[in-house]
Amino acid sequence: MKQVISPIACILFITLMGCGSAKTVERIEVDTTIDLSGRWNDTDSRQVSEAMIADCLNHPWISRHTVGAEGKKPVVIVGAIRNRSTEHIAIPTFVSDIERAFINSGLVSVVASAIERGELRDEKGDQSKFASLETVKAMGQELGADYMMTGQINTIEDREGGKQVTFYQTDLTLTNIETNEKIWLGQKKIKKFIERKRAAF
């Protein structure tokens, strides 16, 4: 007597086999570009920050500052970078990438953020009470920023069926803190096409 296997049983068997598949983990170079979901990732953060800061430092404001400040490097603080997109973006990572690009250029100095300054001032306050006179760090010796960088990341999505196009636009602004003059406006765009193919049985 022949046994007949129902289609439902076949599907269940295939599903169970898929669930039992082994997982592998492989370490790769941190600068390797891998797109899995199509969302904003570490590669986008690094490439956007490096390209925009390179553009920022290639504009006349920096030479004008150097001449006016008798050769001293401009001091920059990175302010609020807002995520206006439709997805989660690790803004602290993007801010760190911006700061690193500035510092590694050797053309500007970067000072601590508002939160970091609070921690540093608390530390100096503790030192004034508990540290030796030879090692205590004085208040009122901070380096004041000349310029503040702010910005935002926006997205536009278009999807139909299993296809999706995601457009990212990053806008950064460098502003003179003393005069409120916007001295540089930068923009970087990324467009991604994502296609999700359905499994055929």
PDB file of N, CA and C in Angstrom, residues 30-125:
ATOM      1  N   VAL A  30      36.459  45.869   9.597  1.00  0.00           N
ATOM      2  CA  VAL A  30      35.428  46.834   9.993  1.00  0.00           C
ATOM      3  C   VAL A  30      35.070  47.799   8.875  1.00  0.00           C
ATOM      4  N   ASP A  31      35.961  47.968   7.890  1.00  0.00           N
ATOM      5  CA  ASP A  31      35.651  48.877   6.790  1.00  0.00           C
ATOM      6  C   ASP A  31      35.032  48.160   5.590  1.00  0.00           C
ATOM      7  N   THR A  32      34.652  46.884   5.779  1.00  0.00           N
ATOM      8  CA  THR A  32      33.993  46.132   4.714  1.00  0.00           C
ATOM      9  C   THR A  32      32.547  46.596   4.569  1.00  0.00           C
ATOM     10  N   THR A  33      32.124  46.823   3.340  1.00  0.00           N
ATOM     11  CA  THR A  33      30.756  47.269   3.082  1.00  0.00           C
ATOM     12  C   THR A  33      29.841  46.069   2.895  1.00  0.00           C
ATOM     13  N   ILE A  34      28.861  45.930   3.784  1.00  0.00           N
ATOM     14  CA  ILE A  34      27.871  44.859   3.685  1.00  0.00           C
ATOM     15  C   ILE A  34      26.492  45.466   3.909  1.00  0.00           C
ATOM     16  N   ASP A  35      25.612  45.300   2.950  1.00  0.00           N
ATOM     17  CA  ASP A  35      24.235  45.777   3.067  1.00  0.00           C
ATOM     18  C   ASP A  35      23.305  44.579   3.184  1.00  0.00           C
ATOM     19  N   LEU A  36      22.676  44.426   4.337  1.00  0.00           N
ATOM     20  CA  LEU A  36      21.748  43.319   4.558  1.00  0.00           C
ATOM     21  C   LEU A  36      20.299  43.782   4.448  1.00  0.00           C
ATOM     22  N   SER A  37      19.930  44.751   5.257  1.00  0.00           N
ATOM     23  CA  SER A  37      18.540  45.213   5.289  1.00  0.00           C
ATOM     24  C   SER A  37      18.287  46.379   4.338  1.00  0.00           C
ATOM     25  N   GLY A  38      19.348  47.077   3.944  1.00  0.00           N
ATOM     26  CA  GLY A  38      19.181  48.279   3.139  1.00  0.00           C
ATOM     27  C   GLY A  38      19.033  49.536   3.967  1.00  0.00           C
ATOM     28  N   ARG A  39      18.998  49.397   5.294  1.00  0.00           N
ATOM     29  CA  ARG A  39      18.867  50.570   6.158  1.00  0.00           C
ATOM     30  C   ARG A  39      20.232  51.253   6.341  1.00  0.00           C
ATOM     31  N   TRP A  40      20.173  52.445   6.928  1.00  0.00           N
ATOM     32  CA  TRP A  40      21.389  53.210   7.245  1.00  0.00           C
ATOM     33  C   TRP A  40      22.299  52.349   8.113  1.00  0.00           C
ATOM     34  N   ASN A  41      23.590  52.276   7.771  1.00  0.00           N
ATOM     35  CA  ASN A  41      24.502  51.434   8.532  1.00  0.00           C
ATOM     36  C   ASN A  41      25.827  52.153   8.784  1.00  0.00           C
ATOM     37  N   ASP A  42      26.797  51.399   9.309  1.00  0.00           N
ATOM     38  CA  ASP A  42      28.078  52.003   9.676  1.00  0.00           C
ATOM     39  C   ASP A  42      28.824  52.567   8.472  1.00  0.00           C
ATOM     40  N   THR A  43      28.673  51.922   7.323  1.00  0.00           N
ATOM     41  CA  THR A  43      29.325  52.419   6.114  1.00  0.00           C
ATOM     42  C   THR A  43      28.763  53.778   5.706  1.00  0.00           C
ATOM     43  N   ASP A  44      27.441  53.918   5.768  1.00  0.00           N
ATOM     44  CA  ASP A  44      26.816  55.204   5.450  1.00  0.00           C
ATOM     45  C   ASP A  44      27.314  56.293   6.394  1.00  0.00           C
ATOM     46  N   SER A  45      27.351  55.980   7.688  1.00  0.00           N
ATOM     47  CA  SER A  45      27.786  56.956   8.691  1.00  0.00           C
ATOM     48  C   SER A  45      29.210  57.421   8.418  1.00  0.00           C
ATOM     49  N   ARG A  46      30.097  56.469   8.147  1.00  0.00           N
ATOM     50  CA  ARG A  46      31.503  56.813   7.921  1.00  0.00           C
ATOM     51  C   ARG A  46      31.692  57.591   6.622  1.00  0.00           C
ATOM     52  N   GLN A  47      31.098  57.103   5.536  1.00  0.00           N
ATOM     53  CA  GLN A  47      31.296  57.747   4.235  1.00  0.00           C
ATOM     54  C   GLN A  47      30.679  59.143   4.179  1.00  0.00           C
ATOM     55  N   VAL A  48      29.488  59.294   4.757  1.00  0.00           N
ATOM     56  CA  VAL A  48      28.828  60.602   4.747  1.00  0.00           C
ATOM     57  C   VAL A  48      29.623  61.612   5.570  1.00  0.00           C
ATOM     58  N   SER A  49      30.043  61.214   6.767  1.00  0.00           N
ATOM     59  CA  SER A  49      30.791  62.139   7.631  1.00  0.00           C
ATOM     60  C   SER A  49      32.114  62.540   6.988  1.00  0.00           C
ATOM     61  N   GLU A  50      32.844  61.581   6.430  1.00  0.00           N
ATOM     62  CA  GLU A  50      34.142  61.892   5.829  1.00  0.00           C
ATOM     63  C   GLU A  50      33.992  62.801   4.612  1.00  0.00           C
ATOM     64  N   ALA A  51      32.998  62.516   3.764  1.00  0.00           N
ATOM     65  CA  ALA A  51      32.797  63.331   2.563  1.00  0.00           C
ATOM     66  C   ALA A  51      32.370  64.752   2.916  1.00  0.00           C
ATOM     67  N   MET A  52      31.475  64.885   3.903  1.00  0.00           N
ATOM     68  CA  MET A  52      30.959  66.208   4.247  1.00  0.00           C
ATOM     69  C   MET A  52      32.001  67.054   4.966  1.00  0.00           C
ATOM     70  N   ILE A  53      32.790  66.448   5.838  1.00  0.00           N
ATOM     71  CA  ILE A  53      33.816  67.220   6.543  1.00  0.00           C
ATOM     72  C   ILE A  53      34.931  67.616   5.575  1.00  0.00           C
ATOM     73  N   ALA A  54      35.255  66.732   4.623  1.00  0.00           N
ATOM     74  CA  ALA A  54      36.247  67.091   3.604  1.00  0.00           C
ATOM     75  C   ALA A  54      35.765  68.293   2.798  1.00  0.00           C
ATOM     76  N   ASP A  55      34.481  68.315   2.464  1.00  0.00           N
ATOM     77  CA  ASP A  55      33.917  69.455   1.737  1.00  0.00           C
ATOM     78  C   ASP A  55      33.926  70.714   2.604  1.00  0.00           C
ATOM     79  N   CYS A  56      33.581  70.557   3.871  1.00  0.00           N
ATOM     80  CA  CYS A  56      33.555  71.688   4.802  1.00  0.00           C
ATOM     81  C   CYS A  56      34.930  72.343   4.918  1.00  0.00           C
ATOM     82  N   LEU A  57      35.969  71.516   5.002  1.00  0.00           N
ATOM     83  CA  LEU A  57      37.323  72.039   5.189  1.00  0.00           C
ATOM     84  C   LEU A  57      37.947  72.545   3.893  1.00  0.00           C
ATOM     85  N   ASN A  58      37.239  72.371   2.790  1.00  0.00           N
ATOM     86  CA  ASN A  58      37.741  72.820   1.493  1.00  0.00           C
ATOM     87  C   ASN A  58      37.085  74.126   1.049  1.00  0.00           C
ATOM     88  N   HIS A  59      36.504  74.851   2.021  1.00  0.00           N
ATOM     89  CA  HIS A  59      35.818  76.108   1.711  1.00  0.00           C
ATOM     90  C   HIS A  59      36.571  77.299   2.323  1.00  0.00           C
ATOM     91  N   PRO A  60      36.328  78.509   1.820  1.00  0.00           N
ATOM     92  CA  PRO A  60      37.120  79.693   2.204  1.00  0.00           C
ATOM     93  C   PRO A  60      37.063  80.069   3.678  1.00  0.00           C
ATOM     94  N   TRP A  61      36.031  79.654   4.411  1.00  0.00           N
ATOM     95  CA  TRP A  61      35.896  80.100   5.795  1.00  0.00           C
ATOM     96  C   TRP A  61      37.119  79.771   6.627  1.00  0.00           C
ATOM     97  N   ILE A  62      37.735  78.614   6.364  1.00  0.00           N
ATOM     98  CA  ILE A  62      38.847  78.178   7.217  1.00  0.00           C
ATOM     99  C   ILE A  62      40.088  79.033   6.975  1.00  0.00           C
ATOM    100  N   SER A  63      40.338  79.421   5.729  1.00  0.00           N
ATOM    101  CA  SER A  63      41.491  80.291   5.454  1.00  0.00           C
ATOM    102  C   SER A  63      41.248  81.694   5.999  1.00  0.00           C
ATOM    103  N   ARG A  64      40.009  82.172   5.907  1.00  0.00           N
ATOM    104  CA  ARG A  64      39.690  83.491   6.466  1.00  0.00           C
ATOM    105  C   ARG A  64      39.875  83.494   7.977  1.00  0.00           C
ATOM    106  N   HIS A  65      39.470  82.405   8.623  1.00  0.00           N
ATOM    107  CA  HIS A  65      39.634  82.326  10.077  1.00  0.00           C
ATOM    108  C   HIS A  65      41.117  82.324  10.442  1.00  0.00           C
ATOM    109  N   THR A  66      41.902  81.532   9.730  1.00  0.00           N
ATOM    110  CA  THR A  66      43.325  81.415  10.041  1.00  0.00           C
ATOM    111  C   THR A  66      44.029  82.762   9.922  1.00  0.00           C
ATOM    112  N   VAL A  67      43.678  83.523   8.898  1.00  0.00           N
ATOM    113  CA  VAL A  67      44.275  84.857   8.718  1.00  0.00           C
ATOM    114  C   VAL A  67      43.838  85.790   9.842  1.00  0.00           C
ATOM    115  N   GLY A  68      42.541  85.788  10.155  1.00  0.00           N
ATOM    116  CA  GLY A  68      42.025  86.675  11.192  1.00  0.00           C
ATOM    117  C   GLY A  68      42.472  86.308  12.587  1.00  0.00           C
ATOM    118  N   ALA A  69      42.757  85.023  12.816  1.00  0.00           N
ATOM    119  CA  ALA A  69      43.162  84.558  14.147  1.00  0.00           C
ATOM    120  C   ALA A  69      44.667  84.391  14.259  1.00  0.00           C
ATOM    121  N   GLU A  70      45.412  85.004  13.354  1.00  0.00           N
ATOM    122  CA  GLU A  70      46.881  84.987  13.378  1.00  0.00           C
ATOM    123  C   GLU A  70      47.433  83.565  13.376  1.00  0.00           C
ATOM    124  N   GLY A  71      46.853  82.731  12.512  1.00  0.00           N
ATOM    125  CA  GLY A  71      47.375  81.379  12.335  1.00  0.00           C
ATOM    126  C   GLY A  71      46.802  80.327  13.258  1.00  0.00           C
ATOM    127  N   LYS A  72      45.989  80.721  14.223  1.00  0.00           N
ATOM    128  CA  LYS A  72      45.417  79.740  15.146  1.00  0.00           C
ATOM    129  C   LYS A  72      44.324  78.928  14.455  1.00  0.00           C
ATOM    130  N   LYS A  73      44.265  77.639  14.795  1.00  0.00           N
ATOM    131  CA  LYS A  73      43.254  76.771  14.205  1.00  0.00           C
ATOM    132  C   LYS A  73      41.865  77.121  14.733  1.00  0.00           C
ATOM    133  N   PRO A  74      40.830  77.011  13.901  1.00  0.00           N
ATOM    134  CA  PRO A  74      39.463  77.220  14.389  1.00  0.00           C
ATOM    135  C   PRO A  74      39.067  76.114  15.356  1.00  0.00           C
ATOM    136  N   VAL A  75      38.242  76.470  16.326  1.00  0.00           N
ATOM    137  CA  VAL A  75      37.758  75.506  17.321  1.00  0.00           C
ATOM    138  C   VAL A  75      36.289  75.222  17.039  1.00  0.00           C
ATOM    139  N   VAL A  76      35.959  73.946  16.894  1.00  0.00           N
ATOM    140  CA  VAL A  76      34.608  73.534  16.513  1.00  0.00           C
ATOM    141  C   VAL A  76      33.998  72.658  17.596  1.00  0.00           C
ATOM    142  N   ILE A  77      32.709  72.833  17.817  1.00  0.00           N
ATOM    143  CA  ILE A  77      31.944  71.926  18.667  1.00  0.00           C
ATOM    144  C   ILE A  77      30.813  71.348  17.828  1.00  0.00           C
ATOM    145  N   VAL A  78      30.574  70.054  17.966  1.00  0.00           N
ATOM    146  CA  VAL A  78      29.477  69.407  17.245  1.00  0.00           C
ATOM    147  C   VAL A  78      28.241  69.447  18.135  1.00  0.00           C
ATOM    148  N   GLY A  79      27.227  70.162  17.676  1.00  0.00           N
ATOM    149  CA  GLY A  79      25.992  70.300  18.442  1.00  0.00           C
ATOM    150  C   GLY A  79      24.982  69.225  18.094  1.00  0.00           C
ATOM    151  N   ALA A  80      23.719  69.608  18.034  1.00  0.00           N
ATOM    152  CA  ALA A  80      22.641  68.643  17.822  1.00  0.00           C
ATOM    153  C   ALA A  80      22.586  68.194  16.362  1.00  0.00           C
ATOM    154  N   ILE A  81      22.654  66.884  16.162  1.00  0.00           N
ATOM    155  CA  ILE A  81      22.395  66.269  14.863  1.00  0.00           C
ATOM    156  C   ILE A  81      21.108  65.466  15.040  1.00  0.00           C
ATOM    157  N   ARG A  82      20.050  65.862  14.369  1.00  0.00           N
ATOM    158  CA  ARG A  82      18.728  65.267  14.613  1.00  0.00           C
ATOM    159  C   ARG A  82      18.377  64.223  13.556  1.00  0.00           C
ATOM    160  N   ASN A  83      17.770  63.155  14.037  1.00  0.00           N
ATOM    161  CA  ASN A  83      17.293  62.092  13.151  1.00  0.00           C
ATOM    162  C   ASN A  83      15.843  62.369  12.775  1.00  0.00           C
ATOM    163  N   ARG A  84      15.615  62.863  11.566  1.00  0.00           N
ATOM    164  CA  ARG A  84      14.266  63.124  11.073  1.00  0.00           C
ATOM    165  C   ARG A  84      13.802  62.010  10.135  1.00  0.00           C
ATOM    166  N   SER A  85      14.527  60.922  10.103  1.00  0.00           N
ATOM    167  CA  SER A  85      14.220  59.842   9.175  1.00  0.00           C
ATOM    168  C   SER A  85      13.109  58.955   9.718  1.00  0.00           C
ATOM    169  N   THR A  86      12.740  57.959   8.918  1.00  0.00           N
ATOM    170  CA  THR A  86      11.690  57.018   9.307  1.00  0.00           C
ATOM    171  C   THR A  86      12.254  55.781   9.983  1.00  0.00           C
ATOM    172  N   GLU A  87      13.540  55.754  10.252  1.00  0.00           N
ATOM    173  CA  GLU A  87      14.150  54.576  10.859  1.00  0.00           C
ATOM    174  C   GLU A  87      15.099  54.984  11.978  1.00  0.00           C
ATOM    175  N   HIS A  88      15.521  53.992  12.753  1.00  0.00           N
ATOM    176  CA  HIS A  88      16.469  54.268  13.833  1.00  0.00           C
ATOM    177  C   HIS A  88      17.859  54.477  13.242  1.00  0.00           C
ATOM    178  N   ILE A  89      18.491  55.568  13.620  1.00  0.00           N
ATOM    179  CA  ILE A  89      19.862  55.852  13.211  1.00  0.00           C
ATOM    180  C   ILE A  89      20.664  56.171  14.462  1.00  0.00           C
ATOM    181  N   ALA A  90      21.819  55.534  14.589  1.00  0.00           N
ATOM    182  CA  ALA A  90      22.669  55.745  15.766  1.00  0.00           C
ATOM    183  C   ALA A  90      23.379  57.093  15.629  1.00  0.00           C
ATOM    184  N   ILE A  91      22.712  58.145  16.077  1.00  0.00           N
ATOM    185  CA  ILE A  91      23.261  59.500  15.951  1.00  0.00           C
ATOM    186  C   ILE A  91      24.588  59.669  16.700  1.00  0.00           C
ATOM    187  N   PRO A  92      24.752  59.110  17.924  1.00  0.00           N
ATOM    188  CA  PRO A  92      26.052  59.256  18.597  1.00  0.00           C
ATOM    189  C   PRO A  92      27.218  58.714  17.771  1.00  0.00           C
ATOM    190  N   THR A  93      26.990  57.631  17.035  1.00  0.00           N
ATOM    191  CA  THR A  93      28.040  57.093  16.169  1.00  0.00           C
ATOM    192  C   THR A  93      28.367  58.068  15.049  1.00  0.00           C
ATOM    193  N   PHE A  94      27.331  58.670  14.465  1.00  0.00           N
ATOM    194  CA  PHE A  94      27.537  59.646  13.388  1.00  0.00           C
ATOM    195  C   PHE A  94      28.283  60.875  13.911  1.00  0.00           C
ATOM    196  N   VAL A  95      27.926  61.334  15.111  1.00  0.00           N
ATOM    197  CA  VAL A  95      28.621  62.477  15.719  1.00  0.00           C
ATOM    198  C   VAL A  95      30.096  62.146  15.938  1.00  0.00           C
ATOM    199  N   SER A  96      30.370  60.935  16.424  1.00  0.00           N
ATOM    200  CA  SER A  96      31.763  60.518  16.631  1.00  0.00           C
ATOM    201  C   SER A  96      32.532  60.475  15.317  1.00  0.00           C
ATOM    202  N   ASP A  97      31.865  60.018  14.253  1.00  0.00           N
ATOM    203  CA  ASP A  97      32.509  59.993  12.936  1.00  0.00           C
ATOM    204  C   ASP A  97      32.836  61.408  12.458  1.00  0.00           C
ATOM    205  N   ILE A  98      31.932  62.356  12.712  1.00  0.00           N
ATOM    206  CA  ILE A  98      32.179  63.754  12.340  1.00  0.00           C
ATOM    207  C   ILE A  98      33.368  64.310  13.124  1.00  0.00           C
ATOM    208  N   GLU A  99      33.377  64.086  14.430  1.00  0.00           N
ATOM    209  CA  GLU A  99      34.474  64.586  15.264  1.00  0.00           C
ATOM    210  C   GLU A  99      35.805  63.981  14.833  1.00  0.00           C
ATOM    211  N   ARG A 100      35.799  62.685  14.543  1.00  0.00           N
ATOM    212  CA  ARG A 100      37.042  62.030  14.117  1.00  0.00           C
ATOM    213  C   ARG A 100      37.549  62.606  12.801  1.00  0.00           C
ATOM    214  N   ALA A 101      36.635  62.847  11.847  1.00  0.00           N
ATOM    215  CA  ALA A 101      37.039  63.421  10.562  1.00  0.00           C
ATOM    216  C   ALA A 101      37.638  64.813  10.749  1.00  0.00           C
ATOM    217  N   PHE A 102      37.046  65.617  11.634  1.00  0.00           N
ATOM    218  CA  PHE A 102      37.589  66.945  11.928  1.00  0.00           C
ATOM    219  C   PHE A 102      38.991  66.836  12.529  1.00  0.00           C
ATOM    220  N   ILE A 103      39.117  66.019  13.570  1.00  0.00           N
ATOM    221  CA  ILE A 103      40.386  65.918  14.297  1.00  0.00           C
ATOM    222  C   ILE A 103      41.486  65.341  13.413  1.00  0.00           C
ATOM    223  N   ASN A 104      41.158  64.288  12.666  1.00  0.00           N
ATOM    224  CA  ASN A 104      42.167  63.644  11.823  1.00  0.00           C
ATOM    225  C   ASN A 104      42.656  64.545  10.689  1.00  0.00           C
ATOM    226  N   SER A 105      41.873  65.557  10.344  1.00  0.00           N
ATOM    227  CA  SER A 105      42.304  66.487   9.296  1.00  0.00           C
ATOM    228  C   SER A 105      43.490  67.328   9.757  1.00  0.00           C
ATOM    229  N   GLY A 106      43.590  67.550  11.067  1.00  0.00           N
ATOM    230  CA  GLY A 106      44.657  68.379  11.607  1.00  0.00           C
ATOM    231  C   GLY A 106      44.456  69.866  11.389  1.00  0.00           C
ATOM    232  N   LEU A 107      43.304  70.246  10.824  1.00  0.00           N
ATOM    233  CA  LEU A 107      43.062  71.651  10.485  1.00  0.00           C
ATOM    234  C   LEU A 107      42.226  72.388  11.520  1.00  0.00           C
ATOM    235  N   VAL A 108      41.513  71.654  12.359  1.00  0.00           N
ATOM    236  CA  VAL A 108      40.663  72.285  13.372  1.00  0.00           C
ATOM    237  C   VAL A 108      40.845  71.581  14.713  1.00  0.00           C
ATOM    238  N   SER A 109      40.459  72.268  15.769  1.00  0.00           N
ATOM    239  CA  SER A 109      40.395  71.664  17.101  1.00  0.00           C
ATOM    240  C   SER A 109      38.932  71.403  17.433  1.00  0.00           C
ATOM    241  N   VAL A 110      38.667  70.324  18.146  1.00  0.00           N
ATOM    242  CA  VAL A 110      37.303  69.955  18.522  1.00  0.00           C
ATOM    243  C   VAL A 110      37.209  69.924  20.037  1.00  0.00           C
ATOM    244  N   VAL A 111      36.194  70.591  20.591  1.00  0.00           N
ATOM    245  CA  VAL A 111      36.010  70.606  22.042  1.00  0.00           C
ATOM    246  C   VAL A 111      34.842  69.714  22.443  1.00  0.00           C
ATOM    247  N   ALA A 112      34.783  69.415  23.732  1.00  0.00           N
ATOM    248  CA  ALA A 112      33.788  68.492  24.267  1.00  0.00           C
ATOM    249  C   ALA A 112      32.373  69.044  24.123  1.00  0.00           C
ATOM    250  N   SER A 113      31.421  68.122  24.040  1.00  0.00           N
ATOM    251  CA  SER A 113      30.008  68.492  23.944  1.00  0.00           C
ATOM    252  C   SER A 113      29.496  68.995  25.291  1.00  0.00           C
ATOM    253  N   ALA A 114      28.255  69.461  25.313  1.00  0.00           N
ATOM    254  CA  ALA A 114      27.672  69.992  26.550  1.00  0.00           C
ATOM    255  C   ALA A 114      27.646  68.932  27.646  1.00  0.00           C
ATOM    256  N   ILE A 115      27.260  67.707  27.296  1.00  0.00           N
ATOM    257  CA  ILE A 115      27.209  66.626  28.289  1.00  0.00           C
ATOM    258  C   ILE A 115      28.609  66.296  28.781  1.00  0.00           C
ATOM    259  N   GLU A 116      29.553  66.198  27.861  1.00  0.00           N
ATOM    260  CA  GLU A 116      30.929  65.890  28.248  1.00  0.00           C
ATOM    261  C   GLU A 116      31.520  67.000  29.112  1.00  0.00           C
ATOM    262  N   ARG A 117      31.206  68.244  28.789  1.00  0.00           N
ATOM    263  CA  ARG A 117      31.716  69.365  29.600  1.00  0.00           C
ATOM    264  C   ARG A 117      31.202  69.282  31.026  1.00  0.00           C
ATOM    265  N   GLY A 118      29.942  68.890  31.190  1.00  0.00           N
ATOM    266  CA  GLY A 118      29.391  68.756  32.533  1.00  0.00           C
ATOM    267  C   GLY A 118      30.165  67.747  33.361  1.00  0.00           C
ATOM    268  N   GLU A 119      30.516  66.615  32.739  1.00  0.00           N
ATOM    269  CA  GLU A 119      31.286  65.592  33.451  1.00  0.00           C
ATOM    270  C   GLU A 119      32.693  66.097  33.779  1.00  0.00           C
ATOM    271  N   LEU A 120      33.289  66.820  32.833  1.00  0.00           N
ATOM    272  CA  LEU A 120      34.637  67.345  33.067  1.00  0.00           C
ATOM    273  C   LEU A 120      34.644  68.389  34.182  1.00  0.00           C
ATOM    274  N   ARG A 121      33.611  69.223  34.222  1.00  0.00           N
ATOM    275  CA  ARG A 121      33.537  70.237  35.276  1.00  0.00           C
ATOM    276  C   ARG A 121      33.299  69.602  36.637  1.00  0.00           C
ATOM    277  N   ASP A 122      32.505  68.547  36.660  1.00  0.00           N
ATOM    278  CA  ASP A 122      32.315  67.812  37.914  1.00  0.00           C
ATOM    279  C   ASP A 122      33.641  67.231  38.393  1.00  0.00           C
ATOM    280  N   GLU A 123      34.414  66.702  37.457  1.00  0.00           N
ATOM    281  CA  GLU A 123      35.713  66.132  37.810  1.00  0.00           C
ATOM    282  C   GLU A 123      36.645  67.208  38.361  1.00  0.00           C
ATOM    283  N   LYS A 124      36.668  68.383  37.716  1.00  0.00           N
ATOM    284  CA  LYS A 124      37.529  69.462  38.219  1.00  0.00           C
ATOM    285  C   LYS A 124      37.056  69.955  39.581  1.00  0.00           C
ATOM    286  N   GLY A 125      35.732  69.926  39.790  1.00  0.00           N
ATOM    287  CA  GLY A 125      35.214  70.299  41.099  1.00  0.00           C
ATOM    288  C   GLY A 125      35.679  69.334  42.172  1.00  0.00           C
TER     289      GLY A 125
END
